[in-house]
Coordinates of C-alpha atoms and ligand atoms in Angstrom, one line a residue:
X965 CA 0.0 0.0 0.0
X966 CA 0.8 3.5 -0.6
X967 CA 0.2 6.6 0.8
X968 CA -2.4 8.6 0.0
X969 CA -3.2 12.3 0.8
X970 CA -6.2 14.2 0.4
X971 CA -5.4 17.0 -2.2
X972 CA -7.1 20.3 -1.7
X973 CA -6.1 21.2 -5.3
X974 CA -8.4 18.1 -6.9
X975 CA -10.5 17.5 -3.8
X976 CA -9.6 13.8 -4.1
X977 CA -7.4 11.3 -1.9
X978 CA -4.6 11.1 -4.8
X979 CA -1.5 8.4 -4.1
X980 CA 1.3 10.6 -3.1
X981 CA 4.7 10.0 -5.0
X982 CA 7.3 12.8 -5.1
X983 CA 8.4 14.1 -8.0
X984 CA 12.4 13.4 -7.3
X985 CA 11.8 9.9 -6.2
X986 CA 12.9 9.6 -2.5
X987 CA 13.3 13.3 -1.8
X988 CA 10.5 14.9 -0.7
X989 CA 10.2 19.0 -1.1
X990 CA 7.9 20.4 1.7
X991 CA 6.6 23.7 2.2
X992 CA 4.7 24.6 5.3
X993 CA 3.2 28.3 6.6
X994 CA 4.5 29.1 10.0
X995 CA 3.6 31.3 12.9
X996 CA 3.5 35.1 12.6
X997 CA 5.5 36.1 15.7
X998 CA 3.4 38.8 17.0
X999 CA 2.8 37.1 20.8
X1000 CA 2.7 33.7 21.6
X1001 CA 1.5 30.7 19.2
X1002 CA -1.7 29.0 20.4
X1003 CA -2.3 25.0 21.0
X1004 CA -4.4 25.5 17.7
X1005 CA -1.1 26.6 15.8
X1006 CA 0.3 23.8 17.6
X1007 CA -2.3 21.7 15.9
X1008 CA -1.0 22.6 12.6
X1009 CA 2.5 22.8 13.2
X1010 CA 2.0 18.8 14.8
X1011 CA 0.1 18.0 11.5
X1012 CA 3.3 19.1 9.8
X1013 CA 5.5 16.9 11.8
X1014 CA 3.1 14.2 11.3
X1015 CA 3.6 14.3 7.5
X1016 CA 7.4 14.6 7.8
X1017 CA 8.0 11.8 9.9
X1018 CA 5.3 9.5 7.3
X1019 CA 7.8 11.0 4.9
X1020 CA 11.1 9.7 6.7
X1021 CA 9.7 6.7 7.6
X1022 CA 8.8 5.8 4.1
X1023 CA 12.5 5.9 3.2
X1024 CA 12.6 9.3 1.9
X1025 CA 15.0 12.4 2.7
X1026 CA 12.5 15.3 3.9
X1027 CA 13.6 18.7 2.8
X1028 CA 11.1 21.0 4.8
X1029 CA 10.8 24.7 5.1
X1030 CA 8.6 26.4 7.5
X1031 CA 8.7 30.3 7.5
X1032 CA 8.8 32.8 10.5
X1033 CA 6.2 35.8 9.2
X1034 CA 8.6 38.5 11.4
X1035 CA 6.8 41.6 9.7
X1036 CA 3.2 42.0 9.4
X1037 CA 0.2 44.6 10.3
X1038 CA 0.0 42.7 13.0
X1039 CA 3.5 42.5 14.1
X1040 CA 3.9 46.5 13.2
X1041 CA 1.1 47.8 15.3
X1042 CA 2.3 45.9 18.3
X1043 CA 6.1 46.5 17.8
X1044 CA 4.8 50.0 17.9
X1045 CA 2.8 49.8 20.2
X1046 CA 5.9 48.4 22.7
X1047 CA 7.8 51.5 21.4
X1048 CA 10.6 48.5 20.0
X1049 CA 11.8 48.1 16.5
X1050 CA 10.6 45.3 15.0
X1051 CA 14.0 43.2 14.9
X1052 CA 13.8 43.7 18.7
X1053 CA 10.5 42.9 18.8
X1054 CA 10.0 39.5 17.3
X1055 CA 13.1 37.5 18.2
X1056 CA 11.3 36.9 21.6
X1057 CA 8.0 35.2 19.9
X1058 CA 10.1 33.1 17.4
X1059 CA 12.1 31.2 20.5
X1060 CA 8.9 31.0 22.7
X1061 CA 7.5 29.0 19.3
X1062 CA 10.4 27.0 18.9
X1063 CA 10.5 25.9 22.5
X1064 CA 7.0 25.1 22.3
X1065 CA 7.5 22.8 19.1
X1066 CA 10.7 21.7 20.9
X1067 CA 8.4 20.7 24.2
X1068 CA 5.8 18.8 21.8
X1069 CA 8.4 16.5 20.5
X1070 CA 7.9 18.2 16.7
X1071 CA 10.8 17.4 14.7
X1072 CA 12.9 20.1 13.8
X1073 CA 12.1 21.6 9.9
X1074 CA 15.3 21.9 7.8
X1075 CA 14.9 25.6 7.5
X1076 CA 12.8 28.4 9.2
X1077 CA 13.3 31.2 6.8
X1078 CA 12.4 35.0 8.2
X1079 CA 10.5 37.0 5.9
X1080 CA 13.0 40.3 6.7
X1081 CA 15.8 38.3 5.8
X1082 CA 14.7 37.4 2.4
X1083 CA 13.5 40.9 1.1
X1084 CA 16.0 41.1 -1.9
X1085 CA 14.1 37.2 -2.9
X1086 CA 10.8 39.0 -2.5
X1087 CA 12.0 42.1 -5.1
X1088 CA 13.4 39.7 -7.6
X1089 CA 9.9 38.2 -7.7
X1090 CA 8.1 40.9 -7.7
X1091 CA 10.5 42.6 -10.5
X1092 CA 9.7 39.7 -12.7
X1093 CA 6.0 39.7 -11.9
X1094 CA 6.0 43.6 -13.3
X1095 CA 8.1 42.3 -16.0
X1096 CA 5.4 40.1 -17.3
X1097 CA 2.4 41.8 -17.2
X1098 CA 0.7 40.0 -14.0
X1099 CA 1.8 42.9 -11.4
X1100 CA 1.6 47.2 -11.8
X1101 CA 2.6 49.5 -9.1
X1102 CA 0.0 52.5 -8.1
X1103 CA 1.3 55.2 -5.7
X1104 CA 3.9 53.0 -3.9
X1105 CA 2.4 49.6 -3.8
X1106 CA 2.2 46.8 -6.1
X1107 CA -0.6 45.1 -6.9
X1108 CA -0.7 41.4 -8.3
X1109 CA -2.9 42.0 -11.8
X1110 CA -5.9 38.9 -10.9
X1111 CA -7.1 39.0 -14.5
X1112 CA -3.5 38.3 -15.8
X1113 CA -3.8 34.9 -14.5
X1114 CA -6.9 33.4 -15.6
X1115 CA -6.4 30.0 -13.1
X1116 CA -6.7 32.1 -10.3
X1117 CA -9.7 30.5 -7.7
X1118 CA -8.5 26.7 -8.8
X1119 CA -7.3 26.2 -5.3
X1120 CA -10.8 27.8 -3.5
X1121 CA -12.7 26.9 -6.7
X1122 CA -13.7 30.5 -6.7
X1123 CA -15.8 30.9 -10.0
X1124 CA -14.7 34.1 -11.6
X1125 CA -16.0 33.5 -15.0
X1126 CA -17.0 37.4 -16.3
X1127 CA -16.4 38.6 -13.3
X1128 CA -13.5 41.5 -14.5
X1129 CA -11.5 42.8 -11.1
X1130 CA -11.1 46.3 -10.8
X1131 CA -10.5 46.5 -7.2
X1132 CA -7.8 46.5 -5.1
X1133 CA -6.8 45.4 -1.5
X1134 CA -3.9 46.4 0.8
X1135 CA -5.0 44.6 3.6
X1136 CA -3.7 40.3 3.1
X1137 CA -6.3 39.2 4.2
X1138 CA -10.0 39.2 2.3
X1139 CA -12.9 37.2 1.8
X1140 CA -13.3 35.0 -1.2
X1141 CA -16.3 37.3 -2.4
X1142 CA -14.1 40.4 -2.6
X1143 CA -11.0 38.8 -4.9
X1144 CA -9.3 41.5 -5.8
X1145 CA -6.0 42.4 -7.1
X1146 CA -3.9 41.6 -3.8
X1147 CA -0.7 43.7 -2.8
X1148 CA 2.8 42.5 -3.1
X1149 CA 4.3 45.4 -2.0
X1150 CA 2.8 48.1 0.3
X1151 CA 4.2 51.8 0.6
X1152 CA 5.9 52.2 3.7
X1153 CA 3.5 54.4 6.4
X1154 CA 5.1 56.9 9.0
X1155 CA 4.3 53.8 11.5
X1156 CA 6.5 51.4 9.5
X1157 CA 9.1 53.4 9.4
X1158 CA 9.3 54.1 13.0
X1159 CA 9.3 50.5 13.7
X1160 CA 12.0 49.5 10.9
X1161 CA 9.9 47.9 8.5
X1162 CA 10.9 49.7 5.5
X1163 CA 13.0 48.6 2.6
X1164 CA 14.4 51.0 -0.1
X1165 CA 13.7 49.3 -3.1
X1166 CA 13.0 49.5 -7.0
X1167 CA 9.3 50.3 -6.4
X1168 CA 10.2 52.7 -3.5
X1169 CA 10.4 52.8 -0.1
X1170 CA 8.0 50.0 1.9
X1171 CA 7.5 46.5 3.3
X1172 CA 6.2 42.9 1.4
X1173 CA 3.2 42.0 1.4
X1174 CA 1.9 39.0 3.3
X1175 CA 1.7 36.3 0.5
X1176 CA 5.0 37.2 -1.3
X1177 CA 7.1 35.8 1.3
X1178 CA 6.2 32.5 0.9
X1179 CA 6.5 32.4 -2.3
X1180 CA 9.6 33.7 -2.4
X1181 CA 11.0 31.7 0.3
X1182 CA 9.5 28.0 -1.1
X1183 CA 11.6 29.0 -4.5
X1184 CA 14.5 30.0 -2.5
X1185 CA 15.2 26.5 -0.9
X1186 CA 13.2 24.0 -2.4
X1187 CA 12.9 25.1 -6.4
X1188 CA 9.8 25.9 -8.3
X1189 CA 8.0 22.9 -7.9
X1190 CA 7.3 21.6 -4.3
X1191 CA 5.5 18.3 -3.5
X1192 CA 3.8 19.4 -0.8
X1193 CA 2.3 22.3 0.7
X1194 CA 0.3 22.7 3.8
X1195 CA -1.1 25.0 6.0
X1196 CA -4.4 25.2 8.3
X1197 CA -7.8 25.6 6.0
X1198 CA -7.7 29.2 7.2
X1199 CA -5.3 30.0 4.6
X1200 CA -6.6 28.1 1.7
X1201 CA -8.3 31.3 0.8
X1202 CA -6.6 34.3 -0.3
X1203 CA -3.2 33.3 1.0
X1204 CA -2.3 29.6 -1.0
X1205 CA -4.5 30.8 -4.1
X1206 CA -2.8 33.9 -4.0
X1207 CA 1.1 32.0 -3.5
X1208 CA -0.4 30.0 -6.3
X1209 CA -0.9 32.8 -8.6
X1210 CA 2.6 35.0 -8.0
X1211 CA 4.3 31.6 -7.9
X1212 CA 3.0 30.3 -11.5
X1213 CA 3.0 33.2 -13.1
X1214 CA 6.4 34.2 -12.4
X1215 CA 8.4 30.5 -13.1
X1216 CA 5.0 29.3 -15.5
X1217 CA 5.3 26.1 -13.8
X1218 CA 3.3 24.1 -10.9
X1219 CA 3.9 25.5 -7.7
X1220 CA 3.0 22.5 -5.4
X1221 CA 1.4 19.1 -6.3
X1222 CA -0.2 18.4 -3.4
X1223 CA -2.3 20.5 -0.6
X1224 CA -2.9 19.7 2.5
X1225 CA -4.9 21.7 4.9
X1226 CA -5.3 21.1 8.3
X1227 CA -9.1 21.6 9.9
X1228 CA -8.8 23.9 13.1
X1229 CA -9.0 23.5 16.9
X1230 CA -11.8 25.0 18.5
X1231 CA -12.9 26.6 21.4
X1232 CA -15.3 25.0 23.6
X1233 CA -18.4 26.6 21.5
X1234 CA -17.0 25.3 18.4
X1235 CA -15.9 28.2 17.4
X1236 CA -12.4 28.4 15.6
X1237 CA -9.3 29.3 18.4
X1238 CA -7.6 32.5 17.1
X1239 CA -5.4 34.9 18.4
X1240 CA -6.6 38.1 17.2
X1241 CA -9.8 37.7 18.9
X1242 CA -8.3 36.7 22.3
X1243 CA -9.9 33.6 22.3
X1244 CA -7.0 31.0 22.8
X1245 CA -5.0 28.9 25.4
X1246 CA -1.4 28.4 24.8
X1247 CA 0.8 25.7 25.8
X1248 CA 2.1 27.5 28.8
X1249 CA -1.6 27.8 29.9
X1250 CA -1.6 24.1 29.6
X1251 CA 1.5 23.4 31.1
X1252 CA 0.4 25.6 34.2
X1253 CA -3.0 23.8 34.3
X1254 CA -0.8 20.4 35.4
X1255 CA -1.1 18.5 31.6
X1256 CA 2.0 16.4 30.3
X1257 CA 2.9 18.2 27.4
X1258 CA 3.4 14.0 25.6
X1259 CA -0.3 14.0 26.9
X1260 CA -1.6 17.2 24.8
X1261 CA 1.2 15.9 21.7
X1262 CA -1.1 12.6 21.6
X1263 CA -4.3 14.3 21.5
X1264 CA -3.5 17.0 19.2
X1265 CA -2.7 14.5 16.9
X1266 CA -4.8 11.6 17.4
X1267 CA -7.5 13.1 18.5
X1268 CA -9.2 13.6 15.8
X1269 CA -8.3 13.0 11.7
X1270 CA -6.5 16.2 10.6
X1271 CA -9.4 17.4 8.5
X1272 CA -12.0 17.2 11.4
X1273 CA -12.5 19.7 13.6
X1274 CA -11.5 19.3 17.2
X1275 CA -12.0 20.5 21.0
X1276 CA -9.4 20.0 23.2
X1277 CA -10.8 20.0 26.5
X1278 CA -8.9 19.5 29.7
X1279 CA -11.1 15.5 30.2
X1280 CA -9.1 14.5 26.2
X1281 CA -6.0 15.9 27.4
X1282 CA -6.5 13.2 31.1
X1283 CA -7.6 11.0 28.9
X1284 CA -4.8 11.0 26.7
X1285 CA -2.2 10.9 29.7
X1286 CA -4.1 7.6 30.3
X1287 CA -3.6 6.3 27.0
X1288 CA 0.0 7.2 27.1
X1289 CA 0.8 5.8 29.8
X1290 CA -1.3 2.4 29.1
X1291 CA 1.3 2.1 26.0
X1292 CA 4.4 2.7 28.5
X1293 CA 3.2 0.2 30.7
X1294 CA 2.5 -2.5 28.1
X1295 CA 6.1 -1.8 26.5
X1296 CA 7.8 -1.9 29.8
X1297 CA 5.5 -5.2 31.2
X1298 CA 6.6 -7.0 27.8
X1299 CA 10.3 -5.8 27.9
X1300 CA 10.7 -7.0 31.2
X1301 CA 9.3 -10.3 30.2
X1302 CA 11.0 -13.5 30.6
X1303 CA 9.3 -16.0 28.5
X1304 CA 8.4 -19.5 30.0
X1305 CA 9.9 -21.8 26.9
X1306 CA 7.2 -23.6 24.9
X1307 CA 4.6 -21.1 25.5
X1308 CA 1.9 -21.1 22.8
X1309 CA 1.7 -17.4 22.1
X1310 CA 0.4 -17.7 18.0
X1311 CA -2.9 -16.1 19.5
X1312 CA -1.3 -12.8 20.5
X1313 CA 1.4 -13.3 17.5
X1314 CA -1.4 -13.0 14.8
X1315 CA -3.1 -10.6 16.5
X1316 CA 0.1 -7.7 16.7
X1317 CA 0.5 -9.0 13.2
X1318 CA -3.4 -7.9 12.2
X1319 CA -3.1 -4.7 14.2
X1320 CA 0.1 -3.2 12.3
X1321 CA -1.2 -4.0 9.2
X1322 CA -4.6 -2.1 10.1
X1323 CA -2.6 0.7 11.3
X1324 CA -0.6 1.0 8.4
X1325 CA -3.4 0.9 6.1
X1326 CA -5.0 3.9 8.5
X1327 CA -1.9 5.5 7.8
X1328 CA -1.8 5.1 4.4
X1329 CA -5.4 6.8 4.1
X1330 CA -4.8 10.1 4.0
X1331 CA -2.5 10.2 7.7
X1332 CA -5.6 8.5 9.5
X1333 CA -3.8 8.4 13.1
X1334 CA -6.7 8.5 15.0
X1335 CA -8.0 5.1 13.6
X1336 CA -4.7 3.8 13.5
X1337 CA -4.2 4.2 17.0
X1338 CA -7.7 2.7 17.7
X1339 CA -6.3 -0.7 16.1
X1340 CA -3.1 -0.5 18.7
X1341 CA -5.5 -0.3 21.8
X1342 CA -7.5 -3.1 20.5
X1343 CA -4.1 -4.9 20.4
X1344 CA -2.9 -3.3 23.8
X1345 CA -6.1 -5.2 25.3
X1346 CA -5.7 -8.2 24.2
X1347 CA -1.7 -8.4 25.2
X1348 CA -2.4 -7.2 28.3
X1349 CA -4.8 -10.1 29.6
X1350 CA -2.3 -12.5 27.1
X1351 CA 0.3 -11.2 29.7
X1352 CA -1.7 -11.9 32.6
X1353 CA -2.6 -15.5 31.6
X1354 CA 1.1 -16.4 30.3
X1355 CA 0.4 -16.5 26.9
X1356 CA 3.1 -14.3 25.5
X1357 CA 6.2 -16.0 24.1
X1358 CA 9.7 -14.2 22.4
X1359 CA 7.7 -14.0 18.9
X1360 CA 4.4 -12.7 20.6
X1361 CA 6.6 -10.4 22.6
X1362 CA 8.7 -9.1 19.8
X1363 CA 5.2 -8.5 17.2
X1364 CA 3.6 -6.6 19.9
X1365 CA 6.8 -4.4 21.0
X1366 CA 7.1 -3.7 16.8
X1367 CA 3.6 -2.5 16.5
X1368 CA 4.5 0.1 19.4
X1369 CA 7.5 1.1 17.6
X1370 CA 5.6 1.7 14.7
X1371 CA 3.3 3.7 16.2
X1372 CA 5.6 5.7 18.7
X1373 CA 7.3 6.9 15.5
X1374 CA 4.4 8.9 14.7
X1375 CA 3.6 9.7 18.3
X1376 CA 6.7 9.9 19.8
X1377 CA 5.3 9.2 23.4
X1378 CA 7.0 6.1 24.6
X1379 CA 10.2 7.7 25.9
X1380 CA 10.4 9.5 29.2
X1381 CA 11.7 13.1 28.8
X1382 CA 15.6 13.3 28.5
X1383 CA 16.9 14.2 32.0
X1384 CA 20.8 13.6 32.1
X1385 CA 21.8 10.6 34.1
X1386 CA 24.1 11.0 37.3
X1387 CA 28.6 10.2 36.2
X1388 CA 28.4 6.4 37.7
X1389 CA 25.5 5.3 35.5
X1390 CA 26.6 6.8 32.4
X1391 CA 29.8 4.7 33.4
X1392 CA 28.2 1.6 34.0
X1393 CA 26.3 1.8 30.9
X1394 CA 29.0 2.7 28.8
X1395 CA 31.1 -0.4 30.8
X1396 CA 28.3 -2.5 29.9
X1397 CA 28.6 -1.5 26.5
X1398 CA 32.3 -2.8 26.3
X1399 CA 31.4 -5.8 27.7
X1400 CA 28.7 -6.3 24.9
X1401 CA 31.7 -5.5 22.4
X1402 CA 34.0 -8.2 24.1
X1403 CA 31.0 -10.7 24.5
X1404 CA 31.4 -10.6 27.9
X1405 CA 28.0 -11.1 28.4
X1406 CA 27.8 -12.1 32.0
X1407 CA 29.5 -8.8 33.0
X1408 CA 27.0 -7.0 30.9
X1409 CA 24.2 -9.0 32.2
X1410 CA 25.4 -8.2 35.6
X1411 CA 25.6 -4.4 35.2
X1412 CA 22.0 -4.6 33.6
X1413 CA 21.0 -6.3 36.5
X1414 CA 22.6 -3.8 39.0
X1415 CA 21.1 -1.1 37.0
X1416 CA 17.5 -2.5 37.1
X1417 CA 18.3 -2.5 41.0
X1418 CA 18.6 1.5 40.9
X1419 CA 15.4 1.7 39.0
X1420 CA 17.1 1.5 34.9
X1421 CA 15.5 -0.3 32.6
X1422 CA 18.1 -0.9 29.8
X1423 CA 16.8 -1.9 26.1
X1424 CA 19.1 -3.0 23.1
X1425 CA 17.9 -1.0 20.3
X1426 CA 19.0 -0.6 16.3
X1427 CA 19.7 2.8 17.5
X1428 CA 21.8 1.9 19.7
X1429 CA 20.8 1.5 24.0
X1430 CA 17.7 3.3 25.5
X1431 CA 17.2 3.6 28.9
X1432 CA 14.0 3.9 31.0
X1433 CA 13.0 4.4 34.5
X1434 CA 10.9 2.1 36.4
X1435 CA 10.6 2.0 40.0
X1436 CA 14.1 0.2 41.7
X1437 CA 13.7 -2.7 42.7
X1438 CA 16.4 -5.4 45.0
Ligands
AMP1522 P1 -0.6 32.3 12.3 O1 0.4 32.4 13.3 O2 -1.9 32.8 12.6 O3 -0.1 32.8 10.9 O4 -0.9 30.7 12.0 C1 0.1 29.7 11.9 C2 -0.5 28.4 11.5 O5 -1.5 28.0 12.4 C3 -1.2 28.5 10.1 O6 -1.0 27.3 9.4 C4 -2.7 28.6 10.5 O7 -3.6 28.0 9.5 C5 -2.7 27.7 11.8 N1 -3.9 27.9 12.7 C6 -4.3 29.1 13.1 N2 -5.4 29.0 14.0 C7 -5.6 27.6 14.0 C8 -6.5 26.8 14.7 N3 -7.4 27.3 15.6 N4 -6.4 25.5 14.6 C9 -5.5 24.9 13.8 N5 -4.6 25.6 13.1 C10 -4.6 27.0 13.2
ZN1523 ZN1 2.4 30.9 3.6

């Protein structure tokens, strides 16, 4: 089986192949760093981390850009408002972001382009776009020309047919009933000058507009043809049709085979979370409240099927600790297992087998962790009273332990957090380790022993050893 994503662009589920085969050219919209990000950007940004590690796992190299929007209205009105510059002003939201990605396990993109530091990208495009016919400056600004690109609405299946545009918009964001030419350049106000968001350019002095970074950026690292792009379904409309538009008419190629858009979290009345209205609890909020940030990583993401909209209420996140922690018990019951010999274990053997086949095949449907996870607790159950009547052999053992592997590398919630251990155990470990290399195995056997007795629970993995704590014991 292969994977298959649903494609905004075609509105089918399309099998997804990239188009270098085993390199795979991502492009994902980041957080504008006006204030903190929300547990609904964190929604996203774990959807992103989702598809890379599907990505990885299926034996390709990921090559992922997520930008940093550091200039904005936004980001201008509050810089202002702080009396700072605006270099002084985001640096602080972009590391509270990162550490929050960092705390929710998200795997770390290959780039995080700024938009201010790729200004001279963002003139070349424009420059070209003026070139062509599809952009014309008015007082200062530069609009995108609509009408010059007739495919423009594919991506929202906006139906423009006789419908001439002869408005403009400074502002990015519009609703799909007011297309209008959009700005890629905006003249530079008193404001943005006080707050250093000017640039002295060709087309005068004054700042990007929203939608040019990205495409200027996605060129920049990953050429003109990405596989994938995704963002949440609030930018579908004008910001991807309009990246869309400066992106193909400029290089007259593609611009990304495949969308993906993430469905939002909501607030408790169903209502989306946003951060311009207020309405929105951060991971710090969480984090204060007592939850396990693993615990709020598992719900985000298999909560609910990205493209379903979601509630995280303070019961999922409990519930989800549960859930966790029902996985780390069952790996640590069955690595701590000594089988008796002979033990008929094809029962529990058949049944791992089943469940990672069902999970792959969730997988493989459009990223369906939710349901794939279902299948492991159906499995969990069942090894967990094949434990408790002795019905779990090395094969039964082994099946079961791989189908946690395979989920925890989606998840990522069967480690412990990394805490550094104290000199002597790192030295026993690493004595144990040369021991192992000398097959001196009942010296490394007894140093595995003595560290089970001060509450380590060593594990030989491909990766070489992992360590766990349980309670001591001896
Ligand atoms: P922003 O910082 O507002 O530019 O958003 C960064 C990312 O978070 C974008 O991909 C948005 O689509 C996404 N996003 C914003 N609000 C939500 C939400 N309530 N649920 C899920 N994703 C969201
Ligand atoms: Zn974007």
């Amino acid at each position: 089986m292969t994977l298959r994503l649903h494609n905004s662009l075609t509105g089918r589920k399309e099998e997804f192949q990239p188009l270098e085969p085993g390199v795979v050219r991502m492009y994902t919209c980041g957080p504008t760093v006006w204030g903190p990000a929300h547990i609904g950007n964190m929604r996203s940004f774990l959807l992103y981390d989702l598809i890379r590690r599907q990505m990885r796992l299926s034996g390709c190299e990921v090559r992922h850009v997520m930008n940093l929007t550091d200039v904005d209205d936004r980001i201008i009105e509050q810089s202002d408002a702080a009396g700072m510059v605006i270099s002084e002003f985001t640096p602080r939201w972009e590391e509270s972001v990162l550490s929050d990605l960092k705390r929710l396990r998200a795997e770390p993109a290959e780039w995080y382009p700024r938009a201010t530091q790729h200004v001279p990208e963002m003139i070349e495009l424009i420059s070209r776009l003026l070139e062509l016919g599809h952009a014309y400056a008015m007082e200062g600004d530069v609009y995108f020309r609509i009408d010059s690109f007739p495919a423009y609405g594919a991506l929202s299946k906006l139906d423009r047919r006789g419908k001439p545009v002869t408005t403009r918009v400074a502002t990015d964001k519009y609703e799909k009933e007011s297309a209008s030419d959009f700005a890629l350049w905006k003249a530079a106000t008193e404001r943005d000058r006080r707050v250093g968001a000017a640039w002295q350019t060709p087309f005068g002095l004054g700042r990007p507009g929203w939608h040019i970074e990205c495409s200027a950026m996605a060129s920049k690292y990953l050429g003109e043809t990405l596989d994938l792009h995704a963002g949440g379904v609030d930018l579908l409309f004008p910001h991807h049709e309009n990246e869309i538009a400066q992106s193909e008419a400029a290089n007259r190629k593609p611009f990304s085979r495949y969308w993906l858009h993430g469905e939002h979290l909501t607030i408790a009345t169903g209502d989306k979370m946003s951060k311009s209205s207020g309405n929105f609890l951060t991971l710090s909020d969480l984090l204060a409240a007592g939850h396990d940030p693993v615990a709020i990583r598992f719900q985000l993401l298999a909560g609910a099927h990205y493209r379903q909209r979601t509630h995280l209420s303070d019961e999922a996140i409990r519930a989800a600790a549960e859930q966790v922690r029902r996985l780390r018990e069952l790996e640590l019951r069955l690595s701590l297992l000594v089988p008796r010999p002979g033990v008929d274990d094809a029962a529990i053997y058949e049944t791992a087998l089943d469940g990672q086949a069902a999970y792959r095949e969730a997988i493989d449907d459009d990223l369906n962790l939710a349901q794939g996870v279902g299948q492991v607790f159906e499995v969990v159950r069942q090894a967990n009273s094949a434990l408790d009547a002795g019905r779990v052999g090395t094969a039964g053992r082994e099946a079961v332990l791989q189908l946690l592997a395979a989920a925890d590398a989606h998840l990522d919630v069967l480690r412990g957090d990394e805490e550094s251990l104290d000199e002597d155990v790192e030295r026993l470990i690493e004595e144990r380790e040369e021991a192992r290399r000398r097959r001196d195995f009942a010296t490394s056997d007894r140093i595995r022993d003595e560290l089970r007795g001060r509450g380590l629970v060593l594990e030989d993995s491909r990766e070489g050893v992992r360590w766990r704590r349980v309670p001591a014991s001896g």
